[in-house]
Amino acid sequence: DAGITQSPRYKITETGRQVTLMCHQTWSHSYMFWYRQDLGHGLRLIYYSAAADITDKGEVPDGYVVSRSKTENFPLTLESATRSQTSVYFCASSRDRRSEKLFFGSGTQLSVL
Amino acid sequence: AQSVTQLGSHVSVSEGALVLLRCNYSSSVPPYLFWYVQYPNQGLQLLLKYTTGATLVKGINGFEAEFKKSETSFHLTKPSAHMSDAAEYFCAVTDPGGSYIPTFGRGTSLIVHP
């Protein structure tokens, strides 16, 4: 039971580079989410998706792009990384709209130099 | 709109002492409420939840929380802290009749001293 996996676990990049963080879930959950975790801010929603080919902005979407061509994958792309995007990124999924629980990946720690 | 306030970014207790982590919420409708726990270098996992029914809910590892509508609170407690309870704890609220997306608090770091 693989669950929800994120890759890479750690990433160092430079300002201006494009970076893609991967998220894969094996449960066929309909909903998927991307959060960033920063000290003093807790978890903030970047983007979410209700199903394949359906995505929507969260609280802090600027500078990020998502896609969801397949139900199981929900990659997050930083088009031109900035230092303010240094953070820990978490992907999560839930079974359906009324699901009472999110399942989280282990996170990707991203450093932008 | 819904929001969550967790009082205290850090809480320090001795092993064996009572754990109390505070959460207050704001919601225009009866909410669903959650506590998640994050151990070091891991993702979040559900500790317990309140949806409907009994206002005192029990979760894993001996934790429990009570939904108090009059106080708009959902505080997390554990009678006796263990070293393994040291972690980050997040309270979250969802509007079950509208947006299904949970809003998280800023988190409380629980420190347990031997």
PDB file of N, CA, C and O in Angstrom, chain A residues 35 37 41-44 102 104, chain B residues 2-8 21-26 31-38 44-50 57 64-68 72-77 87-94 101-109:
ATOM      1  N   TYR A  35       0.116  22.153  -0.417  1.00  0.00           N
ATOM      2  CA  TYR A  35       0.291  23.126   0.655  1.00  0.00           C
ATOM      3  C   TYR A  35       1.777  23.466   0.774  1.00  0.00           C
ATOM      4  O   TYR A  35       2.635  22.645   0.480  1.00  0.00           O
ATOM      5  N   GLN A  37       4.459  24.858   3.828  1.00  0.00           N
ATOM      6  CA  GLN A  37       4.551  25.029   5.275  1.00  0.00           C
ATOM      7  C   GLN A  37       5.721  25.931   5.607  1.00  0.00           C
ATOM      8  O   GLN A  37       6.869  25.621   5.264  1.00  0.00           O
ATOM      9  N   HIS A  41       3.491  30.583   9.692  1.00  0.00           N
ATOM     10  CA  HIS A  41       2.321  30.626   8.798  1.00  0.00           C
ATOM     11  C   HIS A  41       1.542  29.323   8.783  1.00  0.00           C
ATOM     12  O   HIS A  41       0.431  29.272   8.268  1.00  0.00           O
ATOM     13  N   GLY A  42       2.116  28.285   9.318  1.00  0.00           N
ATOM     14  CA  GLY A  42       1.431  27.008   9.270  1.00  0.00           C
ATOM     15  C   GLY A  42       1.346  26.492   7.847  1.00  0.00           C
ATOM     16  O   GLY A  42       2.264  26.650   7.056  1.00  0.00           O
ATOM     17  N   LEU A  43       0.230  25.890   7.521  1.00  0.00           N
ATOM     18  CA  LEU A  43       0.005  25.341   6.186  1.00  0.00           C
ATOM     19  C   LEU A  43      -0.858  26.295   5.373  1.00  0.00           C
ATOM     20  O   LEU A  43      -1.939  26.693   5.817  1.00  0.00           O
ATOM     21  N   ARG A  44      -0.384  26.617   4.190  1.00  0.00           N
ATOM     22  CA  ARG A  44      -1.162  27.470   3.295  1.00  0.00           C
ATOM     23  C   ARG A  44      -1.402  26.744   1.974  1.00  0.00           C
ATOM     24  O   ARG A  44      -0.479  26.188   1.391  1.00  0.00           O
ATOM     25  N   LEU A 102      -7.768  14.193   5.241  1.00  0.00           N
ATOM     26  CA  LEU A 102      -6.735  14.331   4.224  1.00  0.00           C
ATOM     27  C   LEU A 102      -5.594  13.383   4.530  1.00  0.00           C
ATOM     28  O   LEU A 102      -5.240  13.166   5.689  1.00  0.00           O
ATOM     29  N   PHE A 104      -1.598  12.890   3.783  1.00  0.00           N
ATOM     30  CA  PHE A 104      -0.466  13.721   3.383  1.00  0.00           C
ATOM     31  C   PHE A 104       0.739  12.893   2.959  1.00  0.00           C
ATOM     32  O   PHE A 104       1.004  11.812   3.514  1.00  0.00           O
TER      33      PHE A 104
ATOM     34  N   GLN B   2     -14.080  30.836   7.101  1.00  0.00           N
ATOM     35  CA  GLN B   2     -13.721  30.103   8.300  1.00  0.00           C
ATOM     36  C   GLN B   2     -12.263  30.380   8.632  1.00  0.00           C
ATOM     37  O   GLN B   2     -11.453  30.681   7.759  1.00  0.00           O
ATOM     38  N   SER B   3     -11.957  30.273   9.906  1.00  0.00           N
ATOM     39  CA  SER B   3     -10.579  30.480  10.337  1.00  0.00           C
ATOM     40  C   SER B   3     -10.322  29.706  11.613  1.00  0.00           C
ATOM     41  O   SER B   3     -11.261  29.290  12.310  1.00  0.00           O
ATOM     42  N   VAL B   4      -9.059  29.506  11.898  1.00  0.00           N
ATOM     43  CA  VAL B   4      -8.642  28.761  13.079  1.00  0.00           C
ATOM     44  C   VAL B   4      -7.530  29.529  13.763  1.00  0.00           C
ATOM     45  O   VAL B   4      -6.604  30.013  13.104  1.00  0.00           O
ATOM     46  N   THR B   5      -7.625  29.615  15.073  1.00  0.00           N
ATOM     47  CA  THR B   5      -6.578  30.245  15.862  1.00  0.00           C
ATOM     48  C   THR B   5      -6.056  29.243  16.883  1.00  0.00           C
ATOM     49  O   THR B   5      -6.827  28.710  17.673  1.00  0.00           O
ATOM     50  N   GLN B   6      -4.775  28.999  16.827  1.00  0.00           N
ATOM     51  CA  GLN B   6      -4.151  28.137  17.820  1.00  0.00           C
ATOM     52  C   GLN B   6      -3.344  29.026  18.757  1.00  0.00           C
ATOM     53  O   GLN B   6      -2.441  29.738  18.320  1.00  0.00           O
ATOM     54  N   LEU B   7      -3.699  28.989  20.006  1.00  0.00           N
ATOM     55  CA  LEU B   7      -3.046  29.843  20.992  1.00  0.00           C
ATOM     56  C   LEU B   7      -1.759  29.202  21.466  1.00  0.00           C
ATOM     57  O   LEU B   7      -1.770  28.102  22.011  1.00  0.00           O
ATOM     58  N   GLY B   8      -0.662  29.908  21.232  1.00  0.00           N
ATOM     59  CA  GLY B   8       0.637  29.394  21.642  1.00  0.00           C
ATOM     60  C   GLY B   8       1.311  28.638  20.521  1.00  0.00           C
ATOM     61  O   GLY B   8       0.851  27.577  20.115  1.00  0.00           O
ATOM     62  N   LEU B  21      -3.639  21.707  24.311  1.00  0.00           N
ATOM     63  CA  LEU B  21      -3.353  22.544  23.147  1.00  0.00           C
ATOM     64  C   LEU B  21      -4.663  23.199  22.733  1.00  0.00           C
ATOM     65  O   LEU B  21      -5.653  22.518  22.515  1.00  0.00           O
ATOM     66  N   ARG B  22      -4.617  24.512  22.598  1.00  0.00           N
ATOM     67  CA  ARG B  22      -5.848  25.279  22.403  1.00  0.00           C
ATOM     68  C   ARG B  22      -6.130  25.581  20.934  1.00  0.00           C
ATOM     69  O   ARG B  22      -5.214  25.903  20.168  1.00  0.00           O
ATOM     70  N   CYS B  23      -7.396  25.485  20.583  1.00  0.00           N
ATOM     71  CA  CYS B  23      -7.838  25.788  19.229  1.00  0.00           C
ATOM     72  C   CYS B  23      -9.192  26.481  19.302  1.00  0.00           C
ATOM     73  O   CYS B  23     -10.119  25.950  19.909  1.00  0.00           O
ATOM     74  N   ASN B  24      -9.291  27.636  18.706  1.00  0.00           N
ATOM     75  CA  ASN B  24     -10.573  28.320  18.550  1.00  0.00           C
ATOM     76  C   ASN B  24     -10.829  28.524  17.068  1.00  0.00           C
ATOM     77  O   ASN B  24      -9.915  28.758  16.291  1.00  0.00           O
ATOM     78  N   TYR B  25     -12.079  28.437  16.709  1.00  0.00           N
ATOM     79  CA  TYR B  25     -12.420  28.532  15.297  1.00  0.00           C
ATOM     80  C   TYR B  25     -13.457  29.607  15.060  1.00  0.00           C
ATOM     81  O   TYR B  25     -14.146  30.049  15.987  1.00  0.00           O
ATOM     82  N   SER B  26     -13.556  29.998  13.829  1.00  0.00           N
ATOM     83  CA  SER B  26     -14.595  30.915  13.398  1.00  0.00           C
ATOM     84  C   SER B  26     -15.249  30.298  12.167  1.00  0.00           C
ATOM     85  O   SER B  26     -14.552  29.952  11.206  1.00  0.00           O
ATOM     86  N   PRO B  31     -19.277  23.536  12.011  1.00  0.00           N
ATOM     87  CA  PRO B  31     -18.092  23.065  11.300  1.00  0.00           C
ATOM     88  C   PRO B  31     -17.771  21.605  11.546  1.00  0.00           C
ATOM     89  O   PRO B  31     -18.295  20.985  12.459  1.00  0.00           O
ATOM     90  N   TYR B  32     -16.896  21.087  10.713  1.00  0.00           N
ATOM     91  CA  TYR B  32     -16.169  19.870  11.032  1.00  0.00           C
ATOM     92  C   TYR B  32     -14.806  20.327  11.551  1.00  0.00           C
ATOM     93  O   TYR B  32     -14.213  21.260  10.992  1.00  0.00           O
ATOM     94  N   LEU B  33     -14.313  19.674  12.569  1.00  0.00           N
ATOM     95  CA  LEU B  33     -13.060  20.090  13.196  1.00  0.00           C
ATOM     96  C   LEU B  33     -12.099  18.910  13.283  1.00  0.00           C
ATOM     97  O   LEU B  33     -12.512  17.773  13.500  1.00  0.00           O
ATOM     98  N   PHE B  34     -10.828  19.207  13.134  1.00  0.00           N
ATOM     99  CA  PHE B  34      -9.807  18.165  13.067  1.00  0.00           C
ATOM    100  C   PHE B  34      -8.565  18.586  13.855  1.00  0.00           C
ATOM    101  O   PHE B  34      -8.257  19.772  13.965  1.00  0.00           O
ATOM    102  N   TRP B  35      -7.877  17.584  14.356  1.00  0.00           N
ATOM    103  CA  TRP B  35      -6.511  17.774  14.822  1.00  0.00           C
ATOM    104  C   TRP B  35      -5.622  16.812  14.039  1.00  0.00           C
ATOM    105  O   TRP B  35      -5.907  15.619  13.945  1.00  0.00           O
ATOM    106  N   TYR B  36      -4.542  17.385  13.507  1.00  0.00           N
ATOM    107  CA  TYR B  36      -3.530  16.595  12.831  1.00  0.00           C
ATOM    108  C   TYR B  36      -2.225  16.708  13.618  1.00  0.00           C
ATOM    109  O   TYR B  36      -1.939  17.732  14.242  1.00  0.00           O
ATOM    110  N   VAL B  37      -1.394  15.661  13.518  1.00  0.00           N
ATOM    111  CA  VAL B  37      -0.096  15.668  14.167  1.00  0.00           C
ATOM    112  C   VAL B  37       0.980  15.466  13.109  1.00  0.00           C
ATOM    113  O   VAL B  37       0.788  14.724  12.141  1.00  0.00           O
ATOM    114  N   GLN B  38       2.072  16.183  13.277  1.00  0.00           N
ATOM    115  CA  GLN B  38       3.204  16.063  12.359  1.00  0.00           C
ATOM    116  C   GLN B  38       4.456  15.749  13.163  1.00  0.00           C
ATOM    117  O   GLN B  38       4.952  16.604  13.909  1.00  0.00           O
ATOM    118  N   LEU B  44       1.627  15.231   7.706  1.00  0.00           N
ATOM    119  CA  LEU B  44       0.607  15.274   8.754  1.00  0.00           C
ATOM    120  C   LEU B  44      -0.226  14.004   8.726  1.00  0.00           C
ATOM    121  O   LEU B  44      -0.462  13.426   7.665  1.00  0.00           O
ATOM    122  N   GLN B  45      -0.695  13.620   9.890  1.00  0.00           N
ATOM    123  CA  GLN B  45      -1.622  12.499   9.966  1.00  0.00           C
ATOM    124  C   GLN B  45      -2.747  12.860  10.922  1.00  0.00           C
ATOM    125  O   GLN B  45      -2.545  13.584  11.902  1.00  0.00           O
ATOM    126  N   LEU B  46      -3.925  12.341  10.626  1.00  0.00           N
ATOM    127  CA  LEU B  46      -5.095  12.679  11.418  1.00  0.00           C
ATOM    128  C   LEU B  46      -5.006  12.094  12.820  1.00  0.00           C
ATOM    129  O   LEU B  46      -4.744  10.903  12.984  1.00  0.00           O
ATOM    130  N   LEU B  47      -5.252  12.932  13.800  1.00  0.00           N
ATOM    131  CA  LEU B  47      -5.258  12.511  15.207  1.00  0.00           C
ATOM    132  C   LEU B  47      -6.676  12.202  15.655  1.00  0.00           C
ATOM    133  O   LEU B  47      -6.946  11.177  16.276  1.00  0.00           O
ATOM    134  N   LEU B  48      -7.580  13.113  15.345  1.00  0.00           N
ATOM    135  CA  LEU B  48      -8.993  12.915  15.656  1.00  0.00           C
ATOM    136  C   LEU B  48      -9.825  13.945  14.903  1.00  0.00           C
ATOM    137  O   LEU B  48      -9.278  14.896  14.349  1.00  0.00           O
ATOM    138  N   LYS B  49     -11.138  13.739  14.918  1.00  0.00           N
ATOM    139  CA  LYS B  49     -12.026  14.640  14.189  1.00  0.00           C
ATOM    140  C   LYS B  49     -13.378  14.719  14.885  1.00  0.00           C
ATOM    141  O   LYS B  49     -13.810  13.780  15.563  1.00  0.00           O
ATOM    142  N   TYR B  50     -14.036  15.840  14.702  1.00  0.00           N
ATOM    143  CA  TYR B  50     -15.420  16.007  15.126  1.00  0.00           C
ATOM    144  C   TYR B  50     -16.244  16.366  13.901  1.00  0.00           C
ATOM    145  O   TYR B  50     -15.910  17.319  13.179  1.00  0.00           O
ATOM    146  N   VAL B  57     -14.516  13.750  21.548  1.00  0.00           N
ATOM    147  CA  VAL B  57     -14.024  12.751  20.607  1.00  0.00           C
ATOM    148  C   VAL B  57     -12.661  12.254  21.046  1.00  0.00           C
ATOM    149  O   VAL B  57     -11.847  13.005  21.562  1.00  0.00           O
ATOM    150  N   GLU B  64      -7.659  13.348  23.181  1.00  0.00           N
ATOM    151  CA  GLU B  64      -9.073  13.611  22.998  1.00  0.00           C
ATOM    152  C   GLU B  64      -9.300  15.107  22.876  1.00  0.00           C
ATOM    153  O   GLU B  64      -8.430  15.909  23.248  1.00  0.00           O
ATOM    154  N   ALA B  65     -10.453  15.466  22.331  1.00  0.00           N
ATOM    155  CA  ALA B  65     -10.796  16.870  22.162  1.00  0.00           C
ATOM    156  C   ALA B  65     -12.295  17.028  22.359  1.00  0.00           C
ATOM    157  O   ALA B  65     -13.065  16.115  22.080  1.00  0.00           O
ATOM    158  N   GLU B  66     -12.677  18.184  22.833  1.00  0.00           N
ATOM    159  CA  GLU B  66     -14.093  18.454  23.076  1.00  0.00           C
ATOM    160  C   GLU B  66     -14.541  19.661  22.271  1.00  0.00           C
ATOM    161  O   GLU B  66     -13.934  20.738  22.352  1.00  0.00           O
ATOM    162  N   PHE B  67     -15.594  19.474  21.516  1.00  0.00           N
ATOM    163  CA  PHE B  67     -16.193  20.564  20.751  1.00  0.00           C
ATOM    164  C   PHE B  67     -17.127  21.339  21.670  1.00  0.00           C
ATOM    165  O   PHE B  67     -18.078  20.782  22.213  1.00  0.00           O
ATOM    166  N   LYS B  68     -16.830  22.615  21.843  1.00  0.00           N
ATOM    167  CA  LYS B  68     -17.680  23.486  22.658  1.00  0.00           C
ATOM    168  C   LYS B  68     -18.176  24.620  21.783  1.00  0.00           C
ATOM    169  O   LYS B  68     -17.462  25.604  21.532  1.00  0.00           O
ATOM    170  N   THR B  72     -16.740  28.297  20.902  1.00  0.00           N
ATOM    171  CA  THR B  72     -16.118  28.092  19.577  1.00  0.00           C
ATOM    172  C   THR B  72     -14.715  27.527  19.742  1.00  0.00           C
ATOM    173  O   THR B  72     -13.734  28.031  19.172  1.00  0.00           O
ATOM    174  N   SER B  73     -14.620  26.462  20.521  1.00  0.00           N
ATOM    175  CA  SER B  73     -13.316  25.883  20.807  1.00  0.00           C
ATOM    176  C   SER B  73     -13.288  24.393  20.516  1.00  0.00           C
ATOM    177  O   SER B  73     -14.331  23.714  20.487  1.00  0.00           O
ATOM    178  N   PHE B  74     -12.099  23.904  20.325  1.00  0.00           N
ATOM    179  CA  PHE B  74     -11.876  22.463  20.090  1.00  0.00           C
ATOM    180  C   PHE B  74     -10.484  22.139  20.620  1.00  0.00           C
ATOM    181  O   PHE B  74      -9.577  21.801  19.893  1.00  0.00           O
ATOM    182  N   HIS B  75     -10.321  22.244  21.919  1.00  0.00           N
ATOM    183  CA  HIS B  75      -9.020  22.056  22.549  1.00  0.00           C
ATOM    184  C   HIS B  75      -8.635  20.579  22.607  1.00  0.00           C
ATOM    185  O   HIS B  75      -9.476  19.714  22.859  1.00  0.00           O
ATOM    186  N   LEU B  76      -7.364  20.324  22.434  1.00  0.00           N
ATOM    187  CA  LEU B  76      -6.825  18.962  22.440  1.00  0.00           C
ATOM    188  C   LEU B  76      -6.171  18.689  23.790  1.00  0.00           C
ATOM    189  O   LEU B  76      -5.402  19.520  24.287  1.00  0.00           O
ATOM    190  N   THR B  77      -6.472  17.530  24.372  1.00  0.00           N
ATOM    191  CA  THR B  77      -5.889  17.192  25.662  1.00  0.00           C
ATOM    192  C   THR B  77      -5.382  15.761  25.686  1.00  0.00           C
ATOM    193  O   THR B  77      -5.815  14.911  24.905  1.00  0.00           O
ATOM    194  N   ALA B  87       5.877  16.834  18.982  1.00  0.00           N
ATOM    195  CA  ALA B  87       5.522  16.955  17.562  1.00  0.00           C
ATOM    196  C   ALA B  87       4.875  18.313  17.347  1.00  0.00           C
ATOM    197  O   ALA B  87       4.690  19.088  18.279  1.00  0.00           O
ATOM    198  N   GLU B  88       4.512  18.565  16.097  1.00  0.00           N
ATOM    199  CA  GLU B  88       3.746  19.761  15.742  1.00  0.00           C
ATOM    200  C   GLU B  88       2.286  19.347  15.589  1.00  0.00           C
ATOM    201  O   GLU B  88       1.985  18.324  14.964  1.00  0.00           O
ATOM    202  N   TYR B  89       1.392  20.132  16.164  1.00  0.00           N
ATOM    203  CA  TYR B  89      -0.024  19.806  16.119  1.00  0.00           C
ATOM    204  C   TYR B  89      -0.791  20.920  15.422  1.00  0.00           C
ATOM    205  O   TYR B  89      -0.608  22.107  15.720  1.00  0.00           O
ATOM    206  N   PHE B  90      -1.645  20.505  14.502  1.00  0.00           N
ATOM    207  CA  PHE B  90      -2.424  21.461  13.718  1.00  0.00           C
ATOM    208  C   PHE B  90      -3.914  21.218  13.913  1.00  0.00           C
ATOM    209  O   PHE B  90      -4.396  20.097  13.793  1.00  0.00           O
ATOM    210  N   CYS B  91      -4.609  22.299  14.183  1.00  0.00           N
ATOM    211  CA  CYS B  91      -6.064  22.271  14.224  1.00  0.00           C
ATOM    212  C   CYS B  91      -6.577  22.713  12.857  1.00  0.00           C
ATOM    213  O   CYS B  91      -5.956  23.587  12.205  1.00  0.00           O
ATOM    214  N   ALA B  92      -7.673  22.135  12.393  1.00  0.00           N
ATOM    215  CA  ALA B  92      -8.221  22.493  11.087  1.00  0.00           C
ATOM    216  C   ALA B  92      -9.735  22.505  11.143  1.00  0.00           C
ATOM    217  O   ALA B  92     -10.352  21.779  11.930  1.00  0.00           O
ATOM    218  N   VAL B  93     -10.344  23.332  10.309  1.00  0.00           N
ATOM    219  CA  VAL B  93     -11.803  23.448  10.252  1.00  0.00           C
ATOM    220  C   VAL B  93     -12.258  23.342   8.802  1.00  0.00           C
ATOM    221  O   VAL B  93     -11.582  23.809   7.892  1.00  0.00           O
ATOM    222  N   THR B  94     -13.398  22.692   8.621  1.00  0.00           N
ATOM    223  CA  THR B  94     -14.001  22.559   7.293  1.00  0.00           C
ATOM    224  C   THR B  94     -15.468  22.931   7.382  1.00  0.00           C
ATOM    225  O   THR B  94     -16.135  22.600   8.368  1.00  0.00           O
ATOM    226  N   ILE B 101     -12.662  22.393   1.615  1.00  0.00           N
ATOM    227  CA  ILE B 101     -11.223  22.524   1.811  1.00  0.00           C
ATOM    228  C   ILE B 101     -10.933  22.948   3.241  1.00  0.00           C
ATOM    229  O   ILE B 101     -11.427  23.980   3.701  1.00  0.00           O
ATOM    230  N   PRO B 102     -10.126  22.185   3.951  1.00  0.00           N
ATOM    231  CA  PRO B 102      -9.838  22.528   5.337  1.00  0.00           C
ATOM    232  C   PRO B 102      -8.938  23.750   5.445  1.00  0.00           C
ATOM    233  O   PRO B 102      -8.018  23.924   4.653  1.00  0.00           O
ATOM    234  N   THR B 103      -9.225  24.563   6.431  1.00  0.00           N
ATOM    235  CA  THR B 103      -8.358  25.686   6.794  1.00  0.00           C
ATOM    236  C   THR B 103      -7.583  25.286   8.037  1.00  0.00           C
ATOM    237  O   THR B 103      -8.177  24.867   9.031  1.00  0.00           O
ATOM    238  N   PHE B 104      -6.268  25.426   7.973  1.00  0.00           N
ATOM    239  CA  PHE B 104      -5.419  24.998   9.062  1.00  0.00           C
ATOM    240  C   PHE B 104      -4.994  26.177   9.928  1.00  0.00           C
ATOM    241  O   PHE B 104      -4.818  27.290   9.439  1.00  0.00           O
ATOM    242  N   GLY B 105      -4.801  25.883  11.218  1.00  0.00           N
ATOM    243  CA  GLY B 105      -4.171  26.849  12.088  1.00  0.00           C
ATOM    244  C   GLY B 105      -2.669  26.873  11.841  1.00  0.00           C
ATOM    245  O   GLY B 105      -2.148  26.116  11.023  1.00  0.00           O
ATOM    246  N   ARG B 106      -1.979  27.742  12.569  1.00  0.00           N
ATOM    247  CA  ARG B 106      -0.545  27.914  12.348  1.00  0.00           C
ATOM    248  C   ARG B 106       0.287  26.837  13.024  1.00  0.00           C
ATOM    249  O   ARG B 106       1.495  26.755  12.803  1.00  0.00           O
ATOM    250  N   GLY B 107      -0.335  26.024  13.829  1.00  0.00           N
ATOM    251  CA  GLY B 107       0.384  24.928  14.459  1.00  0.00           C
ATOM    252  C   GLY B 107       0.913  25.266  15.845  1.00  0.00           C
ATOM    253  O   GLY B 107       1.207  26.424  16.151  1.00  0.00           O
ATOM    254  N   THR B 108       0.993  24.238  16.676  1.00  0.00           N
ATOM    255  CA  THR B 108       1.581  24.362  18.011  1.00  0.00           C
ATOM    256  C   THR B 108       2.616  23.268  18.169  1.00  0.00           C
ATOM    257  O   THR B 108       2.306  22.088  17.953  1.00  0.00           O
ATOM    258  N   SER B 109       3.806  23.667  18.525  1.00  0.00           N
ATOM    259  CA  SER B 109       4.874  22.699  18.743  1.00  0.00           C
ATOM    260  C   SER B 109       4.841  22.246  20.193  1.00  0.00           C
ATOM    261  O   SER B 109       4.939  23.065  21.114  1.00  0.00           O
TER     262      SER B 109
END
